[in-house]
Amino acid sequence: MISEGLLIVISGPAGTGKGTVVKELVKDDSFRLSISATTRAPRGTEQDGVEYHFLSREKFEEMIAENGFYEYAEYVGNYYGSPKKPVEEWTKEGKNVILEIEVQGCQKMKAVRPDCISIFIKPPSMEELEKRLRGRGTETEEVIRKRMSRAQEELLLADSYDYVVVNDTVERCAGEIMDIISGLKS
Ligand code: ADP
Ligand code: 5GP
């Protein structure tokens, strides 16, 4: 008999390296990344079904009415939500499913799925966070400043997570998350 996979919610400030660490985790076949739905337009090379499921506002609202999301939020004029169906299917198959969402979404997830494991990814320091945000080269100076000030607020919430993991190196950080998950499953 296959034992059910775990539901893992990962958050942390923008630029801390969540996306990079998650990419490392999903190289292991026991993990799957939940793809969120959004009503915002694809950016650059983003493809439907890869980075997001890009939906019209009507379709998104239909899914809300059908209770298709664990949680959803409106962020800068667009909806973002975590679809239930793939998560339920994958966890039944024994896969550990990762949701990479912002801190408010994580708090909502804890309310609807109290069994989920919440992990906060912290930068080694604020200086390093700023360096990573700048190094990514996708944000303007104003956005970097806004994200840095938002990061200070988000870091205060770290203690409310089940686990806090520092992203010093990607391999070590992903390894620590793997160890946490294997410890919970044994
Ligand atoms: P997030 O998803 O949290 O916004 P990203 O995964 O996009 O962050 O990472 C932000 C930047 O930091 C990227 O340029 C990425 O290559 C870099 N980065 C991620 N993890 C590390 C690390 N452990 N050490 C150095 N740079 C990192
Ligand atoms: P972006 O438009 O930059 O891809 O994402 C904007 C914000 O929406 C990010 O903070 C991202 O983490 C968040 N987000 C992405 N998917 C979801 C989701 O399913 N639920 C919630 N609550 N936030 C999400």
Coordinates of C-alpha atoms and ligand atoms in Angstrom, one line a residue:
M1 CA 0.0 0.0 0.0
I2 CA 1.3 3.5 -0.8
S3 CA 1.3 5.9 2.1
E4 CA 0.0 9.4 1.3
G5 CA 2.5 12.1 0.4
L6 CA 2.9 15.2 2.5
L7 CA 1.6 18.7 1.7
I8 CA 4.5 21.2 2.0
V9 CA 4.0 24.9 2.0
I10 CA 7.1 27.0 1.3
S11 CA 7.3 30.8 1.7
G12 CA 9.9 33.4 2.4
P13 CA 10.8 36.9 1.1
A14 CA 11.2 37.5 -2.6
G15 CA 14.8 36.9 -3.7
T16 CA 15.6 34.5 -0.8
G17 CA 15.9 31.6 -3.3
K18 CA 12.6 29.7 -2.9
G19 CA 12.3 29.0 -6.7
T20 CA 15.9 27.9 -6.9
V21 CA 15.6 25.5 -3.9
V22 CA 12.3 24.1 -5.1
K23 CA 13.8 23.3 -8.5
E24 CA 16.5 21.4 -6.7
L25 CA 13.9 19.5 -4.6
V26 CA 11.7 18.4 -7.6
K27 CA 14.8 16.7 -9.2
D28 CA 13.8 14.0 -6.7
D29 CA 10.9 12.0 -8.0
S30 CA 9.2 11.9 -4.6
F31 CA 8.4 15.7 -4.9
R32 CA 5.9 17.5 -7.1
L33 CA 5.4 21.3 -7.5
S34 CA 1.8 22.5 -7.4
I35 CA 1.2 25.0 -10.3
S36 CA -0.9 27.9 -9.2
A37 CA -3.6 29.5 -11.3
T38 CA -3.5 33.2 -12.0
T39 CA -5.4 35.8 -14.0
R40 CA -2.3 37.9 -14.7
A41 CA -0.8 37.8 -18.3
P42 CA 2.2 35.5 -18.9
R43 CA 5.6 37.4 -18.6
G44 CA 8.4 36.8 -21.0
T45 CA 8.9 33.2 -21.8
E46 CA 6.3 31.9 -19.3
Q47 CA 4.1 29.1 -20.6
D48 CA 0.6 28.0 -19.6
G49 CA 0.8 24.9 -17.4
V50 CA 4.5 25.5 -16.6
E51 CA 4.9 28.5 -14.4
Y52 CA 1.2 29.0 -13.9
H53 CA -2.2 28.0 -15.3
F54 CA -3.1 31.3 -16.9
L55 CA -6.9 31.7 -16.6
S56 CA -9.5 34.3 -17.6
R57 CA -11.2 36.1 -14.7
E58 CA -14.4 34.3 -15.5
K59 CA -12.8 30.9 -15.4
F60 CA -11.0 31.7 -12.2
E61 CA -14.3 32.9 -10.6
E62 CA -16.0 29.7 -11.8
M63 CA -13.3 27.7 -10.0
I64 CA -13.8 29.7 -6.8
A65 CA -17.5 29.0 -7.0
E66 CA -16.8 25.3 -7.5
N67 CA -14.6 25.3 -4.4
G68 CA -11.6 24.4 -6.7
F69 CA -9.0 26.2 -4.6
Y70 CA -7.5 25.6 -1.2
E71 CA -6.8 29.3 -1.0
Y72 CA -6.7 32.2 -3.3
A73 CA -5.7 35.9 -3.0
E74 CA -6.1 39.0 -5.0
Y75 CA -2.6 40.6 -5.5
V76 CA -2.1 43.9 -7.4
G77 CA -5.3 43.5 -9.4
N78 CA -5.0 39.8 -10.2
Y79 CA -6.1 36.5 -8.7
Y80 CA -3.7 33.8 -7.6
G81 CA -4.8 30.5 -6.3
S82 CA -3.8 26.9 -5.4
P83 CA -5.9 24.3 -7.2
K84 CA -7.0 21.4 -5.0
K85 CA -7.3 18.6 -7.6
P86 CA -3.6 18.0 -8.6
V87 CA -2.6 18.2 -5.0
E88 CA -5.1 15.6 -3.9
E89 CA -4.2 13.3 -6.8
W90 CA -0.4 13.5 -6.2
T91 CA -0.6 13.1 -2.5
K92 CA -2.8 10.0 -3.0
E93 CA 0.0 8.6 -5.3
G94 CA 2.4 9.1 -2.4
K95 CA 4.2 12.2 -3.8
N96 CA 5.1 15.1 -1.5
V97 CA 3.5 18.2 -3.0
I98 CA 5.1 21.6 -2.6
L99 CA 3.2 24.8 -2.7
E100 CA 5.4 27.9 -3.2
I101 CA 3.2 30.8 -2.1
E102 CA 3.4 34.1 -0.2
V103 CA 3.0 34.3 3.5
Q104 CA -0.7 35.2 3.6
G105 CA -1.5 32.2 1.4
C106 CA 0.4 30.0 3.8
Q107 CA -1.6 31.2 6.8
K108 CA -4.8 30.4 4.8
M109 CA -3.4 26.9 3.9
K110 CA -2.8 26.3 7.7
A111 CA -6.5 27.0 8.3
V112 CA -7.9 24.7 5.6
R113 CA -5.2 22.0 5.7
P114 CA -3.9 22.0 9.3
D115 CA -1.9 18.9 8.4
C116 CA 0.3 20.8 5.9
I117 CA 4.0 21.3 6.8
S118 CA 5.0 25.0 6.6
I119 CA 8.6 25.8 5.9
F120 CA 10.0 29.4 5.9
I121 CA 13.1 29.9 3.7
K122 CA 15.3 32.6 5.2
P123 CA 18.2 34.5 3.6
P124 CA 21.6 34.2 5.5
S125 CA 21.5 38.0 6.0
M126 CA 19.7 41.1 4.7
E127 CA 22.8 42.1 2.8
E128 CA 22.8 38.8 1.0
L129 CA 19.1 39.1 0.3
E130 CA 19.6 42.5 -1.4
K131 CA 22.5 41.1 -3.3
R132 CA 20.4 38.2 -4.6
L133 CA 17.5 40.5 -5.5
R134 CA 19.8 42.8 -7.4
G135 CA 21.7 39.8 -9.0
R136 CA 18.5 38.4 -10.4
G137 CA 18.2 41.7 -12.4
T138 CA 14.5 41.5 -12.9
E139 CA 13.4 44.3 -10.5
T140 CA 13.7 48.0 -10.7
E141 CA 15.4 50.0 -7.9
E142 CA 12.0 51.0 -6.5
V143 CA 10.7 47.5 -6.5
I144 CA 13.9 46.2 -4.8
R145 CA 13.4 48.8 -2.0
K146 CA 9.7 47.8 -1.6
R147 CA 10.6 44.1 -1.5
M148 CA 13.4 44.7 1.0
S149 CA 11.0 46.5 3.3
R150 CA 8.3 43.9 2.8
A151 CA 11.0 41.2 3.6
Q152 CA 11.6 42.8 7.1
E153 CA 7.9 42.3 7.9
E154 CA 7.8 38.8 6.5
L155 CA 10.8 37.8 8.5
L156 CA 8.9 38.6 11.7
L157 CA 6.5 35.8 10.7
A158 CA 9.2 33.1 10.4
D159 CA 8.5 31.9 14.0
S160 CA 4.9 30.9 13.1
Y161 CA 6.2 28.3 10.6
D162 CA 6.8 24.6 11.5
Y163 CA 10.4 24.9 10.2
V164 CA 12.8 27.7 9.3
V165 CA 15.6 26.8 6.9
V166 CA 18.4 29.2 5.9
N167 CA 19.3 29.2 2.2
D168 CA 23.0 29.6 2.5
T169 CA 23.8 27.2 -0.3
V170 CA 21.1 25.7 -2.4
E171 CA 22.4 22.1 -2.0
R172 CA 22.5 22.3 1.9
C173 CA 19.2 24.1 2.1
A174 CA 17.4 21.5 -0.1
G175 CA 19.2 18.7 1.8
E176 CA 17.9 20.0 5.1
I177 CA 14.3 20.1 3.7
M178 CA 14.7 16.5 2.4
D179 CA 15.9 15.5 5.9
I180 CA 12.9 17.1 7.5
I181 CA 10.5 15.4 5.2
S182 CA 12.2 11.9 5.5
G183 CA 12.1 12.4 9.3
L184 CA 8.4 13.0 9.2
K185 CA 7.6 10.1 6.9
S186 CA 9.6 7.5 8.9
Ligands
ADP1 P1 12.6 33.6 -4.9 O1 12.0 32.5 -5.7 O2 12.7 33.4 -3.4 O3 12.1 35.0 -5.3 P2 15.0 33.0 -6.7 O4 15.0 31.5 -6.6 O5 14.5 33.7 -7.9 O6 14.2 33.6 -5.4 O7 16.5 33.5 -6.4 C1 16.9 34.9 -6.4 C2 18.3 35.0 -6.9 O8 19.2 34.5 -5.9 C3 18.5 34.2 -8.2 O9 19.4 35.0 -9.0 C4 19.2 32.9 -7.7 O10 20.0 32.4 -8.7 C5 20.0 33.4 -6.5 N1 20.2 32.4 -5.5 C6 19.2 31.5 -5.0 N2 19.7 30.7 -4.0 C7 21.0 31.1 -3.8 C8 22.1 30.7 -3.0 N3 21.9 29.7 -2.1 N4 23.3 31.3 -3.1 C9 23.5 32.3 -4.0 N5 22.5 32.8 -4.8 C10 21.3 32.2 -4.8
5GP2 P1 4.1 36.9 -9.6 O1 3.1 37.7 -10.3 O2 5.4 37.7 -9.4 O3 4.4 35.6 -10.3 O4 3.5 36.5 -8.2 C1 3.0 37.5 -7.3 C2 2.8 36.9 -5.9 O5 1.8 35.9 -5.9 C3 4.1 36.2 -5.3 O6 4.3 36.7 -4.0 C4 3.7 34.7 -5.3 O7 4.3 34.0 -4.3 C5 2.2 34.8 -5.1 N1 1.5 33.6 -5.5 C6 1.7 32.7 -6.5 N2 0.9 31.7 -6.5 C7 0.0 31.9 -5.5 C8 -1.1 31.2 -5.0 O8 -1.5 30.1 -5.5 N3 -1.6 31.7 -3.8 C9 -1.2 32.8 -3.2 N4 -1.8 33.2 -2.1 N5 -0.2 33.5 -3.7 C10 0.4 33.1 -4.8

